[in-house]
């Protein structure tokens, strides 16, 4: 490895990750720093302080997205941005999202140490509510910024307690009126743990991402009749759970038939009235279905609706499917992919091109800016779990690739 290459400070990156992991830390070693909670505010304030200390100016937009800017030689040029998210799942880990944000800050700190200016300004971005765990849908901060959702829609989304994003931004002091129309960006990058098993299984250090798989979210409602769990014979019931039992079997078969990339997940379920000795009247089931090939995902969508109709009819149930969110499959920008590939090769890291199984803010950012992503392995491919873990040396390698990919685009005209 030639000596004249710039390298990040892996220890400083690791210690900033561990310091941020203390915010919303759970007893099982993970993080619960859900979007726009008090814990999220503490994390945001910490990040803003670190960026200010690193000489950046920080701008907040009307969705609470944070833009920490390191000026370039020519401030008239569109910047290069690097972003991800600080919000976590309720039982999230120390690295999902936050690694991409703090790696962006580490790039700034490294360039400061080297007293290296770039032609274009660099901006490290924190996107609001990437996870979609507290407020549905996911990636709503980047989605409003990219024009996928209106600001009114974004502010109006509420959590399970009826509290809206707009109210929480106001309460936390992260609601600003700055225009969110400044989308003139030369290139955008995001660095993230893979959250799956491929890189670790193949013994590779870097994922050069070519795109993100398509994702559909639904709410399936099944309606029957509440009755007594004791005297009511099984054959006399209109039990939505009996219909759900058949539907679930066929939905899992649908994902497996469309393997190896077909995915279906049922993460949340609500039964009314929710009493142990009353046959439920209504079931609402959350569905997350994914596939990298949009045509296949569209066919899975058709089958999903057909199966629900057929099984509801068989069990004499009412049913409805609410299409909560659709995020079509995304292909990243060829020049950004090539910049990541060149950086990984220059630094001698083993790598492969791949598609992301998880959604990321880059899905929407890629709508308005040339975008690329970088993956590093995580232990056992595990994520959205408090045991999420990654190796410091691999996190450092990913950040080195990010540094060189950003440098290439920041000095390109
Ligand atoms: O759902 C996703 O893939 C992302 O983690 N929000
Ligand atoms: Mn993430
Ligand atoms: Mn996540």
Tab-separated table of C-alpha atoms and ligand atoms in Angstrom:
chain	number	residue	atom	x	y	z
A	1	UNK	CA	0.000	0.000	0.000
A	2	UNK	CA	1.637	3.275	-1.110
A	3	UNK	CA	2.539	5.703	1.681
A	4	UNK	CA	1.150	8.777	-0.076
A	5	UNK	CA	-2.436	7.675	0.418
A	6	UNK	CA	-4.581	9.346	2.995
A	7	UNK	CA	-6.048	7.143	5.732
A	8	UNK	CA	-8.725	7.860	8.318
A	9	UNK	CA	-8.165	7.520	12.043
A	10	UNK	CA	-9.895	4.227	12.804
A	11	UNK	CA	-9.514	4.587	16.567
A	12	UNK	CA	-11.160	8.016	16.538
A	13	UNK	CA	-13.999	6.634	14.393
A	14	UNK	CA	-14.477	3.687	16.763
A	15	UNK	CA	-14.488	5.878	19.885
A	16	UNK	CA	-17.052	8.276	18.366
A	17	UNK	CA	-19.245	5.252	17.537
A	18	UNK	CA	-18.962	3.952	21.095
A	19	UNK	CA	-19.689	7.398	22.548
A	20	UNK	CA	-22.819	7.737	20.384
A	21	UNK	CA	-23.820	4.181	21.345
A	22	UNK	CA	-24.144	5.361	24.955
A	23	UNK	CA	-27.097	7.525	23.839
A	24	UNK	CA	-30.196	5.340	24.157
A	25	UNK	CA	-28.031	2.377	25.223
A	26	UNK	CA	-30.080	-0.725	26.151
A	27	UNK	CA	-29.263	-3.314	28.827
A	28	UNK	CA	-28.502	-5.890	26.101
A	29	UNK	CA	-25.792	-3.748	24.479
A	30	UNK	CA	-27.868	-2.201	21.720
A	31	UNK	CA	-29.432	1.197	21.099
A	32	UNK	CA	-33.005	2.481	21.331
A	33	UNK	CA	-32.711	5.977	19.810
A	34	UNK	CA	-35.953	6.140	17.864
A	35	UNK	CA	-36.668	9.080	15.565
A	36	UNK	CA	-37.301	12.416	17.298
A	37	UNK	CA	-37.296	11.008	20.807
A	38	UNK	CA	-35.351	12.696	23.608
A	39	UNK	CA	-32.551	10.196	22.975
A	40	UNK	CA	-32.468	11.160	19.290
A	41	UNK	CA	-32.155	14.804	20.303
A	42	UNK	CA	-29.197	14.029	22.576
A	43	UNK	CA	-27.529	12.176	19.690
A	44	UNK	CA	-28.257	14.987	17.245
A	45	UNK	CA	-26.946	17.641	19.645
A	46	UNK	CA	-23.762	15.595	20.171
A	47	UNK	CA	-23.273	15.255	16.404
A	48	UNK	CA	-23.837	18.993	15.844
A	49	UNK	CA	-21.263	19.779	18.553
A	50	UNK	CA	-18.674	17.463	16.978
A	51	UNK	CA	-19.260	18.988	13.524
A	52	UNK	CA	-19.010	22.529	14.854
A	53	UNK	CA	-15.749	21.583	16.603
A	54	UNK	CA	-14.546	20.272	13.224
A	55	UNK	CA	-15.171	23.679	11.649
A	56	UNK	CA	-18.401	22.801	9.865
A	57	UNK	CA	-21.484	25.007	9.651
A	58	UNK	CA	-24.657	23.045	10.402
A	59	UNK	CA	-27.992	23.731	8.660
A	60	UNK	CA	-31.311	22.164	9.649
A	61	UNK	CA	-34.060	21.880	7.054
A	62	UNK	CA	-37.826	21.785	7.448
A	63	UNK	CA	-37.803	17.998	8.054
A	64	UNK	CA	-35.079	18.228	10.675
A	65	UNK	CA	-32.470	16.824	8.285
A	66	UNK	CA	-29.009	18.060	9.364
A	67	UNK	CA	-26.389	19.259	6.823
A	68	UNK	CA	-22.885	19.810	8.304
A	69	UNK	CA	-20.867	21.669	5.649
A	70	UNK	CA	-17.079	21.791	5.260
A	71	UNK	CA	-16.412	24.636	2.811
A	72	UNK	CA	-14.644	24.013	-0.480
A	73	UNK	CA	-12.279	26.178	-2.493
A	74	UNK	CA	-15.130	27.145	-4.810
A	75	UNK	CA	-18.361	27.647	-2.847
A	76	UNK	CA	-20.291	28.152	-6.062
A	77	UNK	CA	-19.845	24.463	-6.964
A	78	UNK	CA	-22.492	21.911	-5.906
A	79	UNK	CA	-21.205	19.915	-2.895
A	80	UNK	CA	-20.460	16.234	-2.434
A	81	UNK	CA	-22.645	14.843	0.361
A	82	UNK	CA	-22.353	11.786	2.586
A	83	UNK	CA	-25.283	10.865	4.746
A	84	UNK	CA	-27.162	8.269	6.710
A	85	UNK	CA	-29.244	8.239	9.896
A	86	UNK	CA	-28.907	8.450	13.685
A	87	UNK	CA	-32.341	7.021	14.505
A	88	UNK	CA	-32.487	3.327	15.429
A	89	UNK	CA	-34.966	0.485	15.675
A	90	UNK	CA	-36.424	-0.066	19.182
A	91	UNK	CA	-33.958	-2.961	19.606
A	92	UNK	CA	-31.316	-1.567	17.271
A	93	UNK	CA	-27.557	-1.837	17.280
A	94	UNK	CA	-24.553	0.479	17.543
A	95	UNK	CA	-23.780	0.683	13.809
A	96	UNK	CA	-26.909	0.744	11.598
A	97	UNK	CA	-27.014	4.275	10.158
A	98	UNK	CA	-24.819	5.914	12.756
A	99	UNK	CA	-21.704	4.354	11.163
A	100	UNK	CA	-22.407	6.190	7.899
A	101	UNK	CA	-22.941	9.501	9.685
A	102	UNK	CA	-19.836	9.310	11.890
A	103	UNK	CA	-17.712	7.967	9.021
A	104	UNK	CA	-18.658	11.147	7.134
A	105	UNK	CA	-17.495	13.183	10.120
A	106	UNK	CA	-14.274	11.117	10.247
A	107	UNK	CA	-13.619	12.047	6.592
A	108	UNK	CA	-13.928	15.737	7.559
A	109	UNK	CA	-11.663	15.279	10.591
A	110	UNK	CA	-9.066	13.437	8.454
A	111	UNK	CA	-9.013	16.195	5.833
A	112	UNK	CA	-8.695	18.781	8.613
A	113	UNK	CA	-5.716	16.900	10.106
A	114	UNK	CA	-4.088	16.793	6.669
A	115	UNK	CA	-5.013	20.469	6.064
A	116	UNK	CA	-6.373	19.304	2.733
A	117	UNK	CA	-8.921	21.485	0.938
A	118	UNK	CA	-11.297	20.172	-1.714
A	119	UNK	CA	-12.659	22.091	-4.696
A	120	UNK	CA	-16.221	21.269	-3.743
A	121	UNK	CA	-17.700	21.643	-0.279
A	122	UNK	CA	-18.454	18.415	1.599
A	123	UNK	CA	-21.674	17.962	3.569
A	124	UNK	CA	-22.291	15.283	6.192
A	125	UNK	CA	-26.050	14.657	6.374
A	126	UNK	CA	-28.297	13.167	9.063
A	127	UNK	CA	-31.637	12.156	7.526
A	128	UNK	CA	-34.691	12.176	9.803
A	129	UNK	CA	-36.629	8.957	10.527
A	130	UNK	CA	-34.830	6.568	8.187
A	131	UNK	CA	-35.984	3.483	10.082
A	132	UNK	CA	-39.735	4.009	9.831
A	133	UNK	CA	-40.010	2.245	13.203
A	134	UNK	CA	-41.685	5.113	15.084
A	135	UNK	CA	-43.137	6.988	12.106
A	136	UNK	CA	-44.151	5.126	8.947
A	137	UNK	CA	-42.988	5.053	6.193
A	138	UNK	CA	-39.232	4.673	6.402
A	139	UNK	CA	-36.761	7.192	4.913
A	140	UNK	CA	-39.251	10.025	5.231
A	141	UNK	CA	-36.680	12.793	5.868
A	142	UNK	CA	-34.732	12.005	2.713
A	143	UNK	CA	-38.024	11.285	0.935
A	144	UNK	CA	-39.353	14.811	1.556
A	145	UNK	CA	-35.962	16.325	0.642
A	146	UNK	CA	-35.954	14.385	-2.640
A	147	UNK	CA	-39.532	15.379	-3.466
A	148	UNK	CA	-41.090	11.910	-3.002
A	149	UNK	CA	-43.371	13.193	-0.223
A	150	UNK	CA	-44.775	16.678	0.458
A	151	UNK	CA	-43.565	18.563	3.531
A	152	UNK	CA	-47.168	18.545	4.803
A	153	UNK	CA	-47.277	14.729	4.496
A	154	UNK	CA	-43.916	14.442	6.237
A	155	UNK	CA	-44.896	16.704	9.134
A	156	UNK	CA	-48.268	14.980	9.462
A	157	UNK	CA	-47.072	11.399	9.971
A	158	UNK	CA	-47.917	10.216	13.478
A	159	UNK	CA	-46.621	7.514	15.800
A	160	UNK	CA	-48.783	4.962	17.652
A	161	UNK	CA	-49.654	7.622	20.246
A	162	UNK	CA	-50.859	10.086	17.616
A	163	UNK	CA	-47.837	12.384	18.001
A	164	UNK	CA	-46.731	13.894	14.671
A	165	UNK	CA	-43.286	14.454	13.196
A	166	UNK	CA	-44.013	18.194	12.979
A	167	UNK	CA	-44.874	18.372	16.685
A	168	UNK	CA	-41.724	16.461	17.659
A	169	UNK	CA	-39.477	18.605	15.452
A	170	UNK	CA	-40.944	21.682	17.161
A	171	UNK	CA	-40.571	20.155	20.627
A	172	UNK	CA	-36.919	19.203	20.047
A	173	UNK	CA	-36.012	22.518	18.429
A	174	UNK	CA	-35.126	20.837	15.144
A	175	UNK	CA	-37.781	22.450	12.997
A	176	UNK	CA	-36.307	25.061	10.743
A	177	UNK	CA	-37.845	26.936	7.873
A	178	UNK	CA	-34.769	26.594	5.686
A	179	UNK	CA	-35.737	25.748	2.150
A	180	UNK	CA	-35.479	22.044	1.412
A	181	UNK	CA	-35.238	22.772	-2.291
A	182	UNK	CA	-31.442	23.019	-2.348
A	183	UNK	CA	-30.921	19.729	-4.129
A	184	UNK	CA	-28.010	20.784	-6.329
A	185	UNK	CA	-25.565	18.024	-5.356
A	186	UNK	CA	-22.564	16.855	-7.409
A	187	UNK	CA	-22.461	13.353	-5.846
A	188	UNK	CA	-23.826	11.541	-2.811
A	189	UNK	CA	-22.370	8.587	-0.919
A	190	UNK	CA	-23.540	6.417	1.961
A	191	UNK	CA	-21.462	3.939	3.959
A	192	UNK	CA	-23.342	1.229	5.864
A	193	UNK	CA	-22.926	-2.191	7.425
A	194	UNK	CA	-24.340	-4.858	5.083
A	195	UNK	CA	-26.913	-6.132	7.606
A	196	UNK	CA	-26.766	-9.482	5.814
A	197	UNK	CA	-24.349	-12.462	5.579
A	198	UNK	CA	-22.793	-12.158	2.094
A	199	UNK	CA	-19.530	-10.236	2.683
A	200	UNK	CA	-18.671	-12.090	5.885
A	201	UNK	CA	-19.557	-15.475	4.301
A	202	UNK	CA	-17.308	-14.763	1.298
A	203	UNK	CA	-14.516	-13.261	3.406
A	204	UNK	CA	-14.705	-9.881	1.645
A	205	UNK	CA	-14.091	-6.425	3.148
A	206	UNK	CA	-16.022	-4.057	0.860
A	207	UNK	CA	-19.386	-4.154	-0.918
A	208	UNK	CA	-19.552	-1.904	-3.996
A	209	UNK	CA	-23.271	-1.308	-4.258
A	210	UNK	CA	-25.009	-1.206	-7.629
A	211	UNK	CA	-28.480	-0.592	-6.218
A	212	UNK	CA	-31.190	-1.342	-3.622
A	213	UNK	CA	-33.969	-3.914	-3.870
A	214	UNK	CA	-37.615	-2.935	-4.224
A	215	UNK	CA	-39.678	-2.768	-0.998
A	216	UNK	CA	-43.455	-2.802	-0.452
A	217	UNK	CA	-45.177	-2.238	2.915
A	218	UNK	CA	-48.820	-3.232	3.483
A	219	UNK	CA	-51.343	-3.547	6.306
A	220	UNK	CA	-53.585	-6.628	5.910
A	221	UNK	CA	-56.903	-6.421	7.817
A	222	UNK	CA	-59.010	-9.560	8.354
A	223	UNK	CA	-62.482	-9.259	9.937
A	224	UNK	CA	-64.674	-12.001	11.459
A	225	UNK	CA	-66.957	-12.215	14.486
A	226	UNK	CA	-65.952	-12.052	18.122
A	227	UNK	CA	-67.374	-14.929	20.173
A	228	UNK	CA	-66.745	-16.940	23.347
A	229	UNK	CA	-63.608	-19.086	23.352
A	230	UNK	CA	-65.349	-21.811	25.355
A	231	UNK	CA	-68.843	-22.782	24.221
A	232	UNK	CA	-68.467	-21.780	20.524
A	233	UNK	CA	-67.763	-24.905	18.414
A	234	UNK	CA	-64.754	-24.534	16.039
A	235	UNK	CA	-66.999	-24.986	12.986
A	236	UNK	CA	-69.307	-22.138	14.068
A	237	UNK	CA	-66.634	-19.473	14.209
A	238	UNK	CA	-65.658	-16.686	11.786
A	239	UNK	CA	-62.194	-16.522	13.269
A	240	UNK	CA	-59.785	-14.234	11.331
A	241	UNK	CA	-56.867	-16.113	12.894
A	242	UNK	CA	-57.951	-19.288	11.051
A	243	UNK	CA	-57.835	-17.360	7.772
A	244	UNK	CA	-54.497	-15.776	8.713
A	245	UNK	CA	-53.046	-19.217	9.368
A	246	UNK	CA	-53.625	-20.202	5.708
A	247	UNK	CA	-52.602	-16.811	4.346
A	248	UNK	CA	-49.287	-16.827	6.229
A	249	UNK	CA	-48.388	-20.297	4.895
A	250	UNK	CA	-48.997	-19.181	1.305
A	251	UNK	CA	-47.190	-15.817	1.836
A	252	UNK	CA	-44.047	-17.539	3.124
A	253	UNK	CA	-44.241	-19.930	0.132
A	254	UNK	CA	-44.508	-16.875	-2.159
A	255	UNK	CA	-41.233	-15.435	-0.829
A	256	UNK	CA	-39.432	-18.788	-0.929
A	257	UNK	CA	-40.657	-19.533	-4.488
A	258	UNK	CA	-39.071	-16.194	-5.505
A	259	UNK	CA	-35.798	-16.948	-3.771
A	260	UNK	CA	-32.990	-16.476	-3.126
A	261	UNK	CA	-33.786	-12.748	-2.912
A	262	UNK	CA	-37.548	-12.887	-2.246
A	263	UNK	CA	-38.318	-11.548	1.261
A	264	UNK	CA	-41.501	-11.275	3.355
A	265	UNK	CA	-41.694	-10.180	6.995
A	266	UNK	CA	-44.582	-9.813	9.437
A	267	UNK	CA	-43.161	-7.558	12.142
A	268	UNK	CA	-46.260	-6.220	13.844
A	269	UNK	CA	-49.754	-7.578	14.527
A	270	UNK	CA	-52.805	-6.203	16.365
A	271	UNK	CA	-55.869	-8.198	17.448
A	272	UNK	CA	-59.144	-6.622	18.508
A	273	UNK	CA	-60.422	-6.942	21.187
A	274	UNK	CA	-57.184	-8.666	22.200
A	275	UNK	CA	-58.594	-10.839	24.947
A	276	UNK	CA	-57.325	-14.363	25.538
A	277	UNK	CA	-60.797	-15.902	25.890
A	278	UNK	CA	-62.521	-14.058	23.033
A	279	UNK	CA	-62.177	-15.109	19.399
A	280	UNK	CA	-60.811	-11.947	17.733
A	281	UNK	CA	-63.076	-9.796	15.619
A	282	UNK	CA	-60.260	-8.116	13.694
A	283	UNK	CA	-56.589	-8.684	12.930
A	284	UNK	CA	-54.274	-6.043	11.432
A	285	UNK	CA	-50.957	-7.484	10.220
A	286	UNK	CA	-47.959	-5.468	8.958
A	287	UNK	CA	-46.255	-6.843	5.829
A	288	UNK	CA	-42.814	-5.950	4.434
A	289	UNK	CA	-42.167	-7.622	1.050
A	290	UNK	CA	-38.981	-7.167	-1.068
A	291	UNK	CA	-37.234	-8.268	-4.246
A	292	UNK	CA	-34.406	-6.675	-6.316
A	293	UNK	CA	-36.223	-7.297	-9.622
A	294	UNK	CA	-39.118	-4.859	-9.901
A	295	UNK	CA	-41.057	-7.089	-12.323
A	296	UNK	CA	-40.847	-9.999	-9.877
A	297	UNK	CA	-41.900	-7.750	-6.984
A	298	UNK	CA	-44.878	-6.541	-9.028
A	299	UNK	CA	-45.925	-10.168	-9.660
A	300	UNK	CA	-45.477	-10.984	-5.954
A	301	UNK	CA	-47.703	-7.973	-5.203
A	302	UNK	CA	-50.407	-9.375	-7.504
A	303	UNK	CA	-50.183	-12.807	-5.858
A	304	UNK	CA	-50.266	-11.258	-2.370
A	305	UNK	CA	-53.601	-9.576	-3.129
A	306	UNK	CA	-55.019	-12.733	-4.806
A	307	UNK	CA	-54.090	-15.022	-1.888
A	308	UNK	CA	-55.720	-12.702	0.670
A	309	UNK	CA	-58.948	-12.522	-1.358
A	310	UNK	CA	-59.096	-16.310	-1.901
A	311	UNK	CA	-58.431	-17.256	1.733
A	312	UNK	CA	-60.739	-14.563	3.169
A	313	UNK	CA	-63.513	-15.890	0.957
A	314	UNK	CA	-62.794	-19.486	2.023
A	315	UNK	CA	-63.157	-18.571	5.694
A	316	UNK	CA	-66.063	-16.140	5.225
A	317	UNK	CA	-63.984	-13.183	6.405
A	318	UNK	CA	-63.952	-9.511	5.472
A	319	UNK	CA	-60.514	-8.325	4.334
A	320	UNK	CA	-58.657	-5.266	3.050
A	321	UNK	CA	-55.051	-4.571	2.088
A	322	UNK	CA	-53.758	-1.049	2.688
A	323	UNK	CA	-50.750	-0.202	0.489
A	324	UNK	CA	-48.694	1.688	3.127
A	325	UNK	CA	-45.522	2.333	1.082
A	326	UNK	CA	-43.836	1.294	-2.148
A	327	UNK	CA	-40.122	1.897	-2.782
A	328	UNK	CA	-39.220	0.633	-6.282
A	329	UNK	CA	-35.878	-1.086	-6.945
A	330	UNK	CA	-33.062	1.452	-7.436
A	331	UNK	CA	-29.908	1.438	-9.609
A	332	UNK	CA	-27.070	3.721	-8.460
A	333	UNK	CA	-25.066	6.119	-10.621
A	334	UNK	CA	-22.370	4.492	-12.768
A	335	UNK	CA	-19.734	7.152	-12.017
A	336	UNK	CA	-20.306	6.866	-8.264
A	337	UNK	CA	-20.137	3.075	-8.444
A	338	UNK	CA	-16.886	3.392	-10.400
A	339	UNK	CA	-15.450	5.870	-7.862
A	340	UNK	CA	-16.153	3.412	-5.033
A	341	UNK	CA	-14.678	0.556	-7.072
A	342	UNK	CA	-11.501	2.560	-7.842
A	343	UNK	CA	-11.093	3.489	-4.166
A	344	UNK	CA	-11.489	-0.119	-2.996
A	345	UNK	CA	-8.996	-1.327	-5.615
A	346	UNK	CA	-6.527	1.519	-4.907
A	347	UNK	CA	-6.527	0.625	-1.211
A	348	UNK	CA	-6.273	-3.088	-1.936
A	349	UNK	CA	-9.445	-4.172	-0.152
A	350	UNK	CA	-11.189	-7.373	-1.304
A	351	UNK	CA	-14.592	-6.431	-2.685
A	352	UNK	CA	-17.586	-7.391	-4.794
A	353	UNK	CA	-20.468	-5.617	-6.497
A	354	UNK	CA	-23.821	-6.254	-4.832
A	355	UNK	CA	-27.405	-5.047	-4.318
A	356	UNK	CA	-28.608	-3.872	-0.906
A	357	UNK	CA	-31.274	-5.990	0.795
A	358	UNK	CA	-32.017	-3.163	3.216
A	359	UNK	CA	-33.507	0.184	2.336
A	360	UNK	CA	-31.386	3.315	2.828
A	361	UNK	CA	-31.800	7.064	2.475
A	362	UNK	CA	-29.720	6.742	-0.687
A	363	UNK	CA	-32.829	5.263	-2.318
A	364	UNK	CA	-34.438	8.721	-2.350
A	365	UNK	CA	-31.211	10.722	-2.591
A	366	UNK	CA	-30.501	8.854	-5.857
A	367	UNK	CA	-33.670	10.398	-7.281
A	368	UNK	CA	-32.036	13.844	-7.330
A	369	UNK	CA	-28.262	13.264	-7.170
A	370	UNK	CA	-25.692	10.808	-8.604
A	371	UNK	CA	-25.423	8.340	-5.712
A	372	UNK	CA	-23.263	5.424	-4.640
A	373	UNK	CA	-23.063	3.215	-1.533
A	374	UNK	CA	-20.403	1.189	0.243
A	375	UNK	CA	-20.906	-1.840	2.506
A	376	UNK	CA	-18.711	-3.458	5.116
A	377	UNK	CA	-19.480	-6.792	6.837
A	378	UNK	CA	-21.218	-7.092	10.189
A	379	UNK	CA	-20.926	-10.050	12.535
A	380	UNK	CA	-23.126	-12.938	11.396
A	381	UNK	CA	-24.905	-10.523	9.072
A	382	UNK	CA	-27.010	-9.599	12.108
A	383	UNK	CA	-28.752	-6.210	12.362
A	384	UNK	CA	-31.970	-4.713	13.779
A	385	UNK	CA	-30.813	-6.631	16.841
A	386	UNK	CA	-29.061	-5.366	19.992
A	387	UNK	CA	-26.209	-7.824	19.390
A	388	UNK	CA	-25.305	-6.074	16.098
A	389	UNK	CA	-21.512	-5.949	15.871
A	390	UNK	CA	-18.706	-5.084	13.424
A	391	UNK	CA	-14.900	-5.219	13.391
A	392	UNK	CA	-13.054	-1.901	13.949
A	393	UNK	CA	-10.611	-2.709	11.138
A	394	UNK	CA	-13.445	-3.320	8.659
A	395	UNK	CA	-15.255	-0.149	9.722
A	396	UNK	CA	-11.962	1.692	9.193
A	397	UNK	CA	-11.518	0.110	5.738
A	398	UNK	CA	-14.997	1.198	4.680
A	399	UNK	CA	-14.283	4.721	5.855
A	400	UNK	CA	-11.026	4.789	3.868
A	401	UNK	CA	-12.943	3.799	0.728
A	402	UNK	CA	-15.497	6.525	1.470
A	403	UNK	CA	-12.710	9.089	1.921
A	404	UNK	CA	-11.123	8.311	-1.444
A	405	UNK	CA	-14.405	8.061	-3.347
A	406	UNK	CA	-15.492	11.445	-1.956
A	407	UNK	CA	-12.096	13.011	-2.671
A	408	UNK	CA	-12.278	11.868	-6.282
A	409	UNK	CA	-15.714	13.408	-6.830
A	410	UNK	CA	-15.003	16.527	-4.735
A	411	UNK	CA	-12.097	17.509	-7.008
A	412	UNK	CA	-13.776	16.536	-10.273
A	413	UNK	CA	-15.423	19.147	-12.531
B	1	LIG	O1	-36.251	-1.279	6.326
B	1	LIG	C1	-35.073	-1.116	5.975
B	1	LIG	O2	-34.577	-1.847	5.135
B	1	LIG	C2	-34.237	-0.028	6.606
B	1	LIG	O3	-33.478	-0.578	7.646
B	1	LIG	N1	-35.055	1.046	7.117
B	2	LIG	MN1	-29.804	1.870	8.159
B	3	LIG	MN1	-32.149	-0.087	9.874
